[in-house]
mmCIF file with all atom_site columns, C-alpha atoms in Angstrom:
data_model
loop_
_atom_site.group_PDB
_atom_site.id
_atom_site.type_symbol
_atom_site.label_atom_id
_atom_site.label_alt_id
_atom_site.label_comp_id
_atom_site.label_asym_id
_atom_site.label_entity_id
_atom_site.label_seq_id
_atom_site.pdbx_PDB_ins_code
_atom_site.Cartn_x
_atom_site.Cartn_y
_atom_site.Cartn_z
_atom_site.occupancy
_atom_site.B_iso_or_equiv
_atom_site.pdbx_formal_charge
_atom_site.auth_seq_id
_atom_site.auth_comp_id
_atom_site.auth_asym_id
_atom_site.auth_atom_id
_atom_site.pdbx_PDB_model_num
ATOM 1   C CA . UNK A 1 1   ? 81.010  0.559   30.014 1.00 0.00 ? 667  UNK A CA 1
ATOM 2   C CA . UNK A 1 2   ? 84.475  2.344   30.307 1.00 0.00 ? 668  UNK A CA 1
ATOM 3   C CA . UNK A 1 3   ? 87.395  0.061   31.337 1.00 0.00 ? 669  UNK A CA 1
ATOM 4   C CA . UNK A 1 4   ? 89.674  0.243   34.341 1.00 0.00 ? 670  UNK A CA 1
ATOM 5   C CA . UNK A 1 5   ? 91.281  3.891   33.690 1.00 0.00 ? 671  UNK A CA 1
ATOM 6   C CA . UNK A 1 6   ? 94.653  4.612   34.705 1.00 0.00 ? 672  UNK A CA 1
ATOM 7   C CA . UNK A 1 7   ? 96.321  8.209   34.326 1.00 0.00 ? 673  UNK A CA 1
ATOM 8   C CA . UNK A 1 8   ? 98.881  9.313   33.749 1.00 0.00 ? 674  UNK A CA 1
ATOM 9   C CA . UNK A 1 9   ? 100.020 6.561   31.264 1.00 0.00 ? 675  UNK A CA 1
ATOM 10  C CA . UNK A 1 10  ? 103.561 7.816   31.599 1.00 0.00 ? 676  UNK A CA 1
ATOM 11  C CA . UNK A 1 11  ? 105.095 9.545   34.386 1.00 0.00 ? 677  UNK A CA 1
ATOM 12  C CA . UNK A 1 12  ? 108.739 10.792  34.779 1.00 0.00 ? 678  UNK A CA 1
ATOM 13  C CA . UNK A 1 13  ? 110.159 11.631  38.188 1.00 0.00 ? 679  UNK A CA 1
ATOM 14  C CA . UNK A 1 14  ? 113.442 12.748  39.636 1.00 0.00 ? 680  UNK A CA 1
ATOM 15  C CA . UNK A 1 15  ? 114.965 10.946  42.515 1.00 0.00 ? 681  UNK A CA 1
ATOM 16  C CA . UNK A 1 16  ? 113.423 12.135  45.863 1.00 0.00 ? 682  UNK A CA 1
ATOM 17  C CA . UNK A 1 17  ? 110.579 13.639  44.451 1.00 0.00 ? 683  UNK A CA 1
ATOM 18  C CA . UNK A 1 18  ? 106.712 12.297  44.951 1.00 0.00 ? 684  UNK A CA 1
ATOM 19  C CA . UNK A 1 19  ? 104.702 10.062  42.435 1.00 0.00 ? 685  UNK A CA 1
ATOM 20  C CA . UNK A 1 20  ? 100.935 9.928   42.355 1.00 0.00 ? 686  UNK A CA 1
ATOM 21  C CA . UNK A 1 21  ? 99.207  7.041   40.001 1.00 0.00 ? 687  UNK A CA 1
ATOM 22  C CA . UNK A 1 22  ? 95.543  7.313   39.591 1.00 0.00 ? 688  UNK A CA 1
ATOM 23  C CA . UNK A 1 23  ? 92.927  4.582   39.113 1.00 0.00 ? 689  UNK A CA 1
ATOM 24  C CA . UNK A 1 24  ? 89.473  4.601   38.397 1.00 0.00 ? 690  UNK A CA 1
ATOM 25  C CA . UNK A 1 25  ? 87.858  1.171   38.667 1.00 0.00 ? 691  UNK A CA 1
ATOM 26  C CA . UNK A 1 26  ? 85.153  0.126   36.034 1.00 0.00 ? 692  UNK A CA 1
ATOM 27  C CA . UNK A 1 27  ? 81.768  1.276   37.158 1.00 0.00 ? 693  UNK A CA 1
ATOM 28  C CA . UNK A 1 28  ? 80.054  -1.128  39.520 1.00 0.00 ? 694  UNK A CA 1
ATOM 29  C CA . UNK A 1 29  ? 83.342  -2.192  41.028 1.00 0.00 ? 695  UNK A CA 1
ATOM 30  C CA . UNK A 1 30  ? 83.989  -1.678  44.658 1.00 0.00 ? 696  UNK A CA 1
ATOM 31  C CA . UNK A 1 31  ? 87.512  -3.871  45.087 1.00 0.00 ? 697  UNK A CA 1
ATOM 32  C CA . UNK A 1 32  ? 90.630  -2.268  43.560 1.00 0.00 ? 698  UNK A CA 1
ATOM 33  C CA . UNK A 1 33  ? 94.172  -3.860  43.351 1.00 0.00 ? 699  UNK A CA 1
ATOM 34  C CA . UNK A 1 34  ? 97.862  -2.458  42.654 1.00 0.00 ? 700  UNK A CA 1
ATOM 35  C CA . UNK A 1 35  ? 100.295 -4.836  41.036 1.00 0.00 ? 701  UNK A CA 1
ATOM 36  C CA . UNK A 1 36  ? 103.697 -3.716  40.046 1.00 0.00 ? 702  UNK A CA 1
ATOM 37  C CA . UNK A 1 37  ? 105.658 -5.149  37.033 1.00 0.00 ? 703  UNK A CA 1
ATOM 38  C CA . UNK A 1 38  ? 109.472 -4.726  36.710 1.00 0.00 ? 704  UNK A CA 1
ATOM 39  C CA . UNK A 1 39  ? 111.259 -5.099  33.274 1.00 0.00 ? 705  UNK A CA 1
ATOM 40  C CA . UNK A 1 40  ? 111.142 -8.632  32.273 1.00 0.00 ? 706  UNK A CA 1
ATOM 41  C CA . UNK A 1 41  ? 109.079 -9.715  34.951 1.00 0.00 ? 707  UNK A CA 1
ATOM 42  C CA . UNK A 1 42  ? 105.850 -10.921 36.102 1.00 0.00 ? 708  UNK A CA 1
ATOM 43  C CA . UNK A 1 43  ? 103.248 -8.921  37.906 1.00 0.00 ? 709  UNK A CA 1
ATOM 44  C CA . UNK A 1 44  ? 103.657 -8.601  41.853 1.00 0.00 ? 710  UNK A CA 1
ATOM 45  C CA . UNK A 1 45  ? 101.000 -8.031  44.153 1.00 0.00 ? 711  UNK A CA 1
ATOM 46  C CA . UNK A 1 46  ? 101.161 -4.901  46.114 1.00 0.00 ? 712  UNK A CA 1
ATOM 47  C CA . UNK A 1 47  ? 97.870  -3.989  47.964 1.00 0.00 ? 713  UNK A CA 1
ATOM 48  C CA . UNK A 1 48  ? 94.155  -4.596  47.743 1.00 0.00 ? 714  UNK A CA 1
ATOM 49  C CA . UNK A 1 49  ? 91.527  -2.263  48.479 1.00 0.00 ? 715  UNK A CA 1
ATOM 50  C CA . UNK A 1 50  ? 87.854  -1.828  49.083 1.00 0.00 ? 716  UNK A CA 1
ATOM 51  C CA . UNK A 1 51  ? 86.183  1.536   49.537 1.00 0.00 ? 717  UNK A CA 1
ATOM 52  C CA . UNK A 1 52  ? 87.926  3.490   52.331 1.00 0.00 ? 718  UNK A CA 1
ATOM 53  C CA . UNK A 1 53  ? 89.517  0.362   53.462 1.00 0.00 ? 719  UNK A CA 1
ATOM 54  C CA . UNK A 1 54  ? 92.909  -1.345  52.891 1.00 0.00 ? 720  UNK A CA 1
ATOM 55  C CA . UNK A 1 55  ? 92.103  -5.223  52.902 1.00 0.00 ? 721  UNK A CA 1
ATOM 56  C CA . UNK A 1 56  ? 95.673  -6.687  51.966 1.00 0.00 ? 722  UNK A CA 1
ATOM 57  C CA . UNK A 1 57  ? 98.759  -4.727  51.708 1.00 0.00 ? 723  UNK A CA 1
ATOM 58  C CA . UNK A 1 58  ? 101.052 -7.445  52.538 1.00 0.00 ? 724  UNK A CA 1
ATOM 59  C CA . UNK A 1 59  ? 103.162 -7.067  48.801 1.00 0.00 ? 725  UNK A CA 1
ATOM 60  C CA . UNK A 1 60  ? 103.748 -3.197  49.699 1.00 0.00 ? 726  UNK A CA 1
ATOM 61  C CA . UNK A 1 61  ? 107.118 -1.801  50.800 1.00 0.00 ? 727  UNK A CA 1
ATOM 62  C CA . UNK A 1 62  ? 107.023 -0.777  54.375 1.00 0.00 ? 728  UNK A CA 1
ATOM 63  C CA . UNK A 1 63  ? 108.501 2.628   53.556 1.00 0.00 ? 729  UNK A CA 1
ATOM 64  C CA . UNK A 1 64  ? 107.505 5.420   50.990 1.00 0.00 ? 730  UNK A CA 1
ATOM 65  C CA . UNK A 1 65  ? 104.673 3.651   49.420 1.00 0.00 ? 731  UNK A CA 1
ATOM 66  C CA . UNK A 1 66  ? 101.004 4.201   50.514 1.00 0.00 ? 732  UNK A CA 1
ATOM 67  C CA . UNK A 1 67  ? 97.684  3.512   48.562 1.00 0.00 ? 733  UNK A CA 1
ATOM 68  C CA . UNK A 1 68  ? 94.023  4.686   49.233 1.00 0.00 ? 734  UNK A CA 1
ATOM 69  C CA . UNK A 1 69  ? 90.639  4.307   47.707 1.00 0.00 ? 735  UNK A CA 1
ATOM 70  C CA . UNK A 1 70  ? 88.308  7.046   49.200 1.00 0.00 ? 736  UNK A CA 1
ATOM 71  C CA . UNK A 1 71  ? 84.447  7.030   49.142 1.00 0.00 ? 737  UNK A CA 1
ATOM 72  C CA . UNK A 1 72  ? 84.658  9.690   46.241 1.00 0.00 ? 738  UNK A CA 1
ATOM 73  C CA . UNK A 1 73  ? 87.281  9.441   43.628 1.00 0.00 ? 739  UNK A CA 1
ATOM 74  C CA . UNK A 1 74  ? 89.640  7.246   42.240 1.00 0.00 ? 740  UNK A CA 1
ATOM 75  C CA . UNK A 1 75  ? 92.270  4.872   44.215 1.00 0.00 ? 741  UNK A CA 1
ATOM 76  C CA . UNK A 1 76  ? 95.605  6.577   44.475 1.00 0.00 ? 742  UNK A CA 1
ATOM 77  C CA . UNK A 1 77  ? 99.016  4.796   44.642 1.00 0.00 ? 743  UNK A CA 1
ATOM 78  C CA . UNK A 1 78  ? 101.704 7.456   46.387 1.00 0.00 ? 744  UNK A CA 1
ATOM 79  C CA . UNK A 1 79  ? 105.158 6.745   46.161 1.00 0.00 ? 745  UNK A CA 1
ATOM 80  C CA . UNK A 1 80  ? 107.223 9.078   48.245 1.00 0.00 ? 746  UNK A CA 1
ATOM 81  C CA . UNK A 1 81  ? 111.130 10.050  47.592 1.00 0.00 ? 747  UNK A CA 1
ATOM 82  C CA . UNK A 1 82  ? 111.231 7.877   44.582 1.00 0.00 ? 748  UNK A CA 1
ATOM 83  C CA . UNK A 1 83  ? 114.387 6.137   43.653 1.00 0.00 ? 749  UNK A CA 1
ATOM 84  C CA . UNK A 1 84  ? 115.474 4.446   40.798 1.00 0.00 ? 750  UNK A CA 1
ATOM 85  C CA . UNK A 1 85  ? 114.198 0.940   41.736 1.00 0.00 ? 751  UNK A CA 1
ATOM 86  C CA . UNK A 1 86  ? 111.051 2.690   41.596 1.00 0.00 ? 752  UNK A CA 1
ATOM 87  C CA . UNK A 1 87  ? 110.961 2.372   37.940 1.00 0.00 ? 753  UNK A CA 1
ATOM 88  C CA . UNK A 1 88  ? 108.391 0.100   37.008 1.00 0.00 ? 754  UNK A CA 1
ATOM 89  C CA . UNK A 1 89  ? 105.003 -0.211  35.461 1.00 0.00 ? 755  UNK A CA 1
ATOM 90  C CA . UNK A 1 90  ? 102.086 -0.218  38.024 1.00 0.00 ? 756  UNK A CA 1
ATOM 91  C CA . UNK A 1 91  ? 98.781  -1.839  36.898 1.00 0.00 ? 757  UNK A CA 1
ATOM 92  C CA . UNK A 1 92  ? 95.521  -1.261  38.738 1.00 0.00 ? 758  UNK A CA 1
ATOM 93  C CA . UNK A 1 93  ? 92.635  -3.912  38.372 1.00 0.00 ? 759  UNK A CA 1
ATOM 94  C CA . UNK A 1 94  ? 89.463  -3.937  39.682 1.00 0.00 ? 760  UNK A CA 1
ATOM 95  C CA . UNK A 1 95  ? 86.553  -6.502  40.272 1.00 0.00 ? 761  UNK A CA 1
ATOM 96  C CA . UNK A 1 96  ? 82.769  -6.371  41.466 1.00 0.00 ? 762  UNK A CA 1
ATOM 97  C CA . UNK A 1 97  ? 82.991  -8.997  43.888 1.00 0.00 ? 763  UNK A CA 1
ATOM 98  C CA . UNK A 1 98  ? 86.118  -10.463 45.406 1.00 0.00 ? 764  UNK A CA 1
ATOM 99  C CA . UNK A 1 99  ? 86.102  -13.535 43.892 1.00 0.00 ? 765  UNK A CA 1
ATOM 100 C CA . UNK A 1 100 ? 85.377  -12.278 40.346 1.00 0.00 ? 766  UNK A CA 1
ATOM 101 C CA . UNK A 1 101 ? 88.035  -11.904 37.587 1.00 0.00 ? 767  UNK A CA 1
ATOM 102 C CA . UNK A 1 102 ? 90.085  -8.805  37.705 1.00 0.00 ? 768  UNK A CA 1
ATOM 103 C CA . UNK A 1 103 ? 89.762  -6.409  34.982 1.00 0.00 ? 769  UNK A CA 1
ATOM 104 C CA . UNK A 1 104 ? 93.145  -4.279  34.437 1.00 0.00 ? 770  UNK A CA 1
ATOM 105 C CA . UNK A 1 105 ? 93.854  -0.690  33.488 1.00 0.00 ? 771  UNK A CA 1
ATOM 106 C CA . UNK A 1 106 ? 96.850  -0.246  30.722 1.00 0.00 ? 772  UNK A CA 1
ATOM 107 C CA . UNK A 1 107 ? 99.233  0.658   33.484 1.00 0.00 ? 773  UNK A CA 1
ATOM 108 C CA . UNK A 1 108 ? 101.294 3.897   34.262 1.00 0.00 ? 774  UNK A CA 1
ATOM 109 C CA . UNK A 1 109 ? 105.115 3.585   33.511 1.00 0.00 ? 775  UNK A CA 1
ATOM 110 C CA . UNK A 1 110 ? 106.874 5.416   36.204 1.00 0.00 ? 776  UNK A CA 1
ATOM 111 C CA . UNK A 1 111 ? 110.407 6.338   35.177 1.00 0.00 ? 777  UNK A CA 1
ATOM 112 C CA . UNK A 1 112 ? 112.991 7.505   37.945 1.00 0.00 ? 778  UNK A CA 1
ATOM 113 C CA . UNK A 1 113 ? 115.929 9.728   36.618 1.00 0.00 ? 779  UNK A CA 1
ATOM 114 C CA . UNK B 2 1   ? 103.288 -19.034 49.634 1.00 0.00 ? 1246 UNK B CA 1
ATOM 115 C CA . UNK B 2 2   ? 102.227 -19.742 45.896 1.00 0.00 ? 1247 UNK B CA 1
ATOM 116 C CA . UNK B 2 3   ? 104.586 -19.649 43.298 1.00 0.00 ? 1248 UNK B CA 1
ATOM 117 C CA . UNK B 2 4   ? 104.008 -20.159 39.252 1.00 0.00 ? 1249 UNK B CA 1
ATOM 118 C CA . UNK B 2 5   ? 106.741 -21.256 36.800 1.00 0.00 ? 1250 UNK B CA 1
ATOM 119 C CA . UNK B 2 6   ? 106.927 -20.388 33.178 1.00 0.00 ? 1251 UNK B CA 1
ATOM 120 C CA . UNK B 2 7   ? 109.826 -22.512 31.731 1.00 0.00 ? 1252 UNK B CA 1
ATOM 121 C CA . UNK B 2 8   ? 109.608 -21.255 28.261 1.00 0.00 ? 1253 UNK B CA 1
ATOM 122 C CA . UNK B 2 9   ? 110.926 -17.458 28.063 1.00 0.00 ? 1254 UNK B CA 1
ATOM 123 C CA . UNK B 2 10  ? 110.130 -17.479 24.476 1.00 0.00 ? 1255 UNK B CA 1
ATOM 124 C CA . UNK B 2 11  ? 107.800 -19.464 21.902 1.00 0.00 ? 1256 UNK B CA 1
ATOM 125 C CA . UNK B 2 12  ? 107.467 -19.262 18.113 1.00 0.00 ? 1257 UNK B CA 1
ATOM 126 C CA . UNK B 2 13  ? 104.469 -20.685 16.232 1.00 0.00 ? 1258 UNK B CA 1
ATOM 127 C CA . UNK B 2 14  ? 103.679 -20.540 12.302 1.00 0.00 ? 1259 UNK B CA 1
ATOM 128 C CA . UNK B 2 15  ? 100.456 -18.844 11.406 1.00 0.00 ? 1260 UNK B CA 1
ATOM 129 C CA . UNK B 2 16  ? 97.280  -21.055 11.671 1.00 0.00 ? 1261 UNK B CA 1
ATOM 130 C CA . UNK B 2 17  ? 99.513  -23.570 13.638 1.00 0.00 ? 1262 UNK B CA 1
ATOM 131 C CA . UNK B 2 18  ? 98.787  -24.751 17.221 1.00 0.00 ? 1263 UNK B CA 1
ATOM 132 C CA . UNK B 2 19  ? 101.079 -23.998 19.897 1.00 0.00 ? 1264 UNK B CA 1
ATOM 133 C CA . UNK B 2 20  ? 101.251 -25.161 23.732 1.00 0.00 ? 1265 UNK B CA 1
ATOM 134 C CA . UNK B 2 21  ? 102.431 -22.699 26.549 1.00 0.00 ? 1266 UNK B CA 1
ATOM 135 C CA . UNK B 2 22  ? 103.436 -24.281 29.803 1.00 0.00 ? 1267 UNK B CA 1
ATOM 136 C CA . UNK B 2 23  ? 103.164 -23.500 33.256 1.00 0.00 ? 1268 UNK B CA 1
ATOM 137 C CA . UNK B 2 24  ? 103.371 -25.360 36.481 1.00 0.00 ? 1269 UNK B CA 1
ATOM 138 C CA . UNK B 2 25  ? 102.346 -23.993 40.090 1.00 0.00 ? 1270 UNK B CA 1
ATOM 139 C CA . UNK B 2 26  ? 102.754 -24.753 43.699 1.00 0.00 ? 1271 UNK B CA 1
ATOM 140 C CA . UNK B 2 27  ? 99.764  -24.001 46.077 1.00 0.00 ? 1272 UNK B CA 1
ATOM 141 C CA . UNK B 2 28  ? 99.025  -25.503 49.810 1.00 0.00 ? 1273 UNK B CA 1
ATOM 142 C CA . UNK B 2 29  ? 95.579  -24.263 49.078 1.00 0.00 ? 1274 UNK B CA 1
ATOM 143 C CA . UNK B 2 30  ? 92.667  -26.633 48.054 1.00 0.00 ? 1275 UNK B CA 1
ATOM 144 C CA . UNK B 2 31  ? 90.311  -24.165 46.553 1.00 0.00 ? 1276 UNK B CA 1
ATOM 145 C CA . UNK B 2 32  ? 92.085  -21.824 43.906 1.00 0.00 ? 1277 UNK B CA 1
ATOM 146 C CA . UNK B 2 33  ? 91.904  -20.381 40.358 1.00 0.00 ? 1278 UNK B CA 1
ATOM 147 C CA . UNK B 2 34  ? 94.030  -20.365 37.699 1.00 0.00 ? 1279 UNK B CA 1
ATOM 148 C CA . UNK B 2 35  ? 94.580  -17.878 34.595 1.00 0.00 ? 1280 UNK B CA 1
ATOM 149 C CA . UNK B 2 36  ? 96.266  -16.997 31.498 1.00 0.00 ? 1281 UNK B CA 1
ATOM 150 C CA . UNK B 2 37  ? 96.730  -13.547 30.803 1.00 0.00 ? 1282 UNK B CA 1
ATOM 151 C CA . UNK B 2 38  ? 97.913  -11.777 27.611 1.00 0.00 ? 1283 UNK B CA 1
ATOM 152 C CA . UNK B 2 39  ? 99.891  -8.810  27.266 1.00 0.00 ? 1284 UNK B CA 1
ATOM 153 C CA . UNK B 2 40  ? 100.461 -7.152  23.900 1.00 0.00 ? 1285 UNK B CA 1
ATOM 154 C CA . UNK B 2 41  ? 103.055 -4.512  23.119 1.00 0.00 ? 1286 UNK B CA 1
ATOM 155 C CA . UNK B 2 42  ? 100.160 -1.880  24.547 1.00 0.00 ? 1287 UNK B CA 1
ATOM 156 C CA . UNK B 2 43  ? 101.094 -3.371  27.737 1.00 0.00 ? 1288 UNK B CA 1
ATOM 157 C CA . UNK B 2 44  ? 96.973  -3.989  28.512 1.00 0.00 ? 1289 UNK B CA 1
ATOM 158 C CA . UNK B 2 45  ? 96.606  -6.875  30.582 1.00 0.00 ? 1290 UNK B CA 1
ATOM 159 C CA . UNK B 2 46  ? 94.119  -9.293  28.991 1.00 0.00 ? 1291 UNK B CA 1
ATOM 160 C CA . UNK B 2 47  ? 92.330  -12.307 30.773 1.00 0.00 ? 1292 UNK B CA 1
ATOM 161 C CA . UNK B 2 48  ? 92.747  -14.946 27.973 1.00 0.00 ? 1293 UNK B CA 1
ATOM 162 C CA . UNK B 2 49  ? 91.034  -17.968 30.138 1.00 0.00 ? 1294 UNK B CA 1
ATOM 163 C CA . UNK B 2 50  ? 90.190  -19.084 33.614 1.00 0.00 ? 1295 UNK B CA 1
ATOM 164 C CA . UNK B 2 51  ? 90.142  -22.294 35.595 1.00 0.00 ? 1296 UNK B CA 1
ATOM 165 C CA . UNK B 2 52  ? 88.223  -23.214 38.919 1.00 0.00 ? 1297 UNK B CA 1
ATOM 166 C CA . UNK B 2 53  ? 90.722  -25.871 40.530 1.00 0.00 ? 1298 UNK B CA 1
ATOM 167 C CA . UNK B 2 54  ? 87.415  -27.651 41.653 1.00 0.00 ? 1299 UNK B CA 1
ATOM 168 C CA . UNK B 2 55  ? 86.270  -28.037 38.037 1.00 0.00 ? 1300 UNK B CA 1
ATOM 169 C CA . UNK B 2 56  ? 87.552  -31.382 36.438 1.00 0.00 ? 1301 UNK B CA 1
ATOM 170 C CA . UNK B 2 57  ? 86.349  -30.092 32.931 1.00 0.00 ? 1302 UNK B CA 1
ATOM 171 C CA . UNK B 2 58  ? 89.209  -28.117 31.192 1.00 0.00 ? 1303 UNK B CA 1
ATOM 172 C CA . UNK B 2 59  ? 88.275  -24.393 30.331 1.00 0.00 ? 1304 UNK B CA 1
ATOM 173 C CA . UNK B 2 60  ? 87.789  -23.488 26.656 1.00 0.00 ? 1305 UNK B CA 1
ATOM 174 C CA . UNK B 2 61  ? 87.282  -20.155 25.109 1.00 0.00 ? 1306 UNK B CA 1
ATOM 175 C CA . UNK B 2 62  ? 87.167  -20.077 21.121 1.00 0.00 ? 1307 UNK B CA 1
ATOM 176 C CA . UNK B 2 63  ? 90.784  -21.008 20.022 1.00 0.00 ? 1308 UNK B CA 1
ATOM 177 C CA . UNK B 2 64  ? 92.219  -20.988 23.470 1.00 0.00 ? 1309 UNK B CA 1
ATOM 178 C CA . UNK B 2 65  ? 91.831  -24.311 25.719 1.00 0.00 ? 1310 UNK B CA 1
ATOM 179 C CA . UNK B 2 66  ? 93.890  -25.287 28.660 1.00 0.00 ? 1311 UNK B CA 1
ATOM 180 C CA . UNK B 2 67  ? 95.323  -28.868 29.981 1.00 0.00 ? 1312 UNK B CA 1
ATOM 181 C CA . UNK B 2 68  ? 94.605  -28.589 33.912 1.00 0.00 ? 1313 UNK B CA 1
ATOM 182 C CA . UNK B 2 69  ? 96.332  -31.489 35.771 1.00 0.00 ? 1314 UNK B CA 1
ATOM 183 C CA . UNK B 2 70  ? 95.937  -30.834 39.302 1.00 0.00 ? 1315 UNK B CA 1
ATOM 184 C CA . UNK B 2 71  ? 97.619  -33.662 40.570 1.00 0.00 ? 1316 UNK B CA 1
ATOM 185 C CA . UNK B 2 72  ? 100.900 -32.383 38.500 1.00 0.00 ? 1317 UNK B CA 1
ATOM 186 C CA . UNK B 2 73  ? 99.941  -28.831 39.419 1.00 0.00 ? 1318 UNK B CA 1
ATOM 187 C CA . UNK B 2 74  ? 100.096 -28.217 35.740 1.00 0.00 ? 1319 UNK B CA 1
ATOM 188 C CA . UNK B 2 75  ? 98.123  -25.671 33.563 1.00 0.00 ? 1320 UNK B CA 1
ATOM 189 C CA . UNK B 2 76  ? 99.151  -25.484 30.001 1.00 0.00 ? 1321 UNK B CA 1
ATOM 190 C CA . UNK B 2 77  ? 97.514  -23.271 27.465 1.00 0.00 ? 1322 UNK B CA 1
ATOM 191 C CA . UNK B 2 78  ? 97.182  -24.184 23.790 1.00 0.00 ? 1323 UNK B CA 1
ATOM 192 C CA . UNK B 2 79  ? 96.231  -21.699 21.251 1.00 0.00 ? 1324 UNK B CA 1
ATOM 193 C CA . UNK B 2 80  ? 94.860  -23.601 17.970 1.00 0.00 ? 1325 UNK B CA 1
ATOM 194 C CA . UNK B 2 81  ? 95.037  -21.860 14.542 1.00 0.00 ? 1326 UNK B CA 1
ATOM 195 C CA . UNK B 2 82  ? 97.268  -19.175 15.521 1.00 0.00 ? 1327 UNK B CA 1
ATOM 196 C CA . UNK B 2 83  ? 96.853  -15.741 14.293 1.00 0.00 ? 1328 UNK B CA 1
ATOM 197 C CA . UNK B 2 84  ? 99.152  -12.767 13.971 1.00 0.00 ? 1329 UNK B CA 1
ATOM 198 C CA . UNK B 2 85  ? 97.162  -11.024 16.691 1.00 0.00 ? 1330 UNK B CA 1
ATOM 199 C CA . UNK B 2 86  ? 98.090  -13.740 19.153 1.00 0.00 ? 1331 UNK B CA 1
ATOM 200 C CA . UNK B 2 87  ? 101.449 -12.413 19.416 1.00 0.00 ? 1332 UNK B CA 1
ATOM 201 C CA . UNK B 2 88  ? 101.976 -11.292 22.852 1.00 0.00 ? 1333 UNK B CA 1
ATOM 202 C CA . UNK B 2 89  ? 103.435 -11.808 26.343 1.00 0.00 ? 1334 UNK B CA 1
ATOM 203 C CA . UNK B 2 90  ? 101.632 -14.927 27.933 1.00 0.00 ? 1335 UNK B CA 1
ATOM 204 C CA . UNK B 2 91  ? 101.482 -14.763 31.840 1.00 0.00 ? 1336 UNK B CA 1
ATOM 205 C CA . UNK B 2 92  ? 100.087 -17.956 33.748 1.00 0.00 ? 1337 UNK B CA 1
ATOM 206 C CA . UNK B 2 93  ? 98.805  -16.527 37.432 1.00 0.00 ? 1338 UNK B CA 1
ATOM 207 C CA . UNK B 2 94  ? 97.383  -18.583 40.268 1.00 0.00 ? 1339 UNK B CA 1
ATOM 208 C CA . UNK B 2 95  ? 94.694  -17.033 42.439 1.00 0.00 ? 1340 UNK B CA 1
ATOM 209 C CA . UNK B 2 96  ? 93.796  -18.084 46.085 1.00 0.00 ? 1341 UNK B CA 1
ATOM 210 C CA . UNK B 2 97  ? 90.648  -19.098 47.512 1.00 0.00 ? 1342 UNK B CA 1
ATOM 211 C CA . UNK B 2 98  ? 89.218  -15.475 46.957 1.00 0.00 ? 1343 UNK B CA 1
ATOM 212 C CA . UNK B 2 99  ? 91.157  -14.863 43.740 1.00 0.00 ? 1344 UNK B CA 1
ATOM 213 C CA . UNK B 2 100 ? 92.122  -11.715 45.202 1.00 0.00 ? 1345 UNK B CA 1
ATOM 214 C CA . UNK B 2 101 ? 95.976  -11.909 45.333 1.00 0.00 ? 1346 UNK B CA 1
ATOM 215 C CA . UNK B 2 102 ? 97.321  -13.248 42.137 1.00 0.00 ? 1347 UNK B CA 1
ATOM 216 C CA . UNK B 2 103 ? 100.743 -14.605 41.776 1.00 0.00 ? 1348 UNK B CA 1
ATOM 217 C CA . UNK B 2 104 ? 102.212 -14.415 38.342 1.00 0.00 ? 1349 UNK B CA 1
ATOM 218 C CA . UNK B 2 105 ? 104.697 -16.653 36.415 1.00 0.00 ? 1350 UNK B CA 1
ATOM 219 C CA . UNK B 2 106 ? 107.680 -14.527 34.471 1.00 0.00 ? 1351 UNK B CA 1
ATOM 220 C CA . UNK B 2 107 ? 106.101 -14.874 31.395 1.00 0.00 ? 1352 UNK B CA 1
ATOM 221 C CA . UNK B 2 108 ? 106.240 -16.479 27.900 1.00 0.00 ? 1353 UNK B CA 1
ATOM 222 C CA . UNK B 2 109 ? 107.023 -14.023 24.752 1.00 0.00 ? 1354 UNK B CA 1
ATOM 223 C CA . UNK B 2 110 ? 105.164 -15.605 22.081 1.00 0.00 ? 1355 UNK B CA 1
ATOM 224 C CA . UNK B 2 111 ? 105.945 -14.641 18.388 1.00 0.00 ? 1356 UNK B CA 1
ATOM 225 C CA . UNK B 2 112 ? 103.449 -15.730 15.422 1.00 0.00 ? 1357 UNK B CA 1
ATOM 226 C CA . UNK B 2 113 ? 105.355 -15.961 12.213 1.00 0.00 ? 1358 UNK B CA 1
ATOM 227 C CA . UNK B 2 114 ? 103.485 -15.344 8.978  1.00 0.00 ? 1359 UNK B CA 1
#
């Protein structure tokens, strides 16, 4: 059973460009979470999705950031008009049920130049 | 709001010895989970151990065990017989009733000395 797959592993964008981060949850997992890790810090919750629904986006910046988890395909975290402060590692996690432990992917390191 | 505090940015331990990593938390919830995650240089987040707050018995996973003091809101991780592969950043985390939104501490970098 493959783990949580995130791609790309590394992503470099210039200021003002768009970044798209992809996450395929583990097989059988319908709950997806996105976390952000700034340098030298712990992970910070961004958003929690189930298929086609955003359940909790309380950790998501109000502007430029959006997330989706369509019926078919991976979950996408989209950052528009990236700025240097968006440089971070973005982690996706999935679980089969709401109260099950999270399984994390290896993260995508976004660098904004 | 929940907070998780790890007061030891760095720790070191001799191979085969025992080390304890500290974690305290604050929460207004009565039903919650606590976790320790390990993050090696590969950056992968690996679940080490999980504790349900309603359980009085401390969780144990092989060489890893916790000391859960609910009244003191303390959740320390003990690693016995430390191995070189245990070297990593260790994060303590709190999850609410549904455990869906985890709050992480700032991490403790563990070095294992041969």
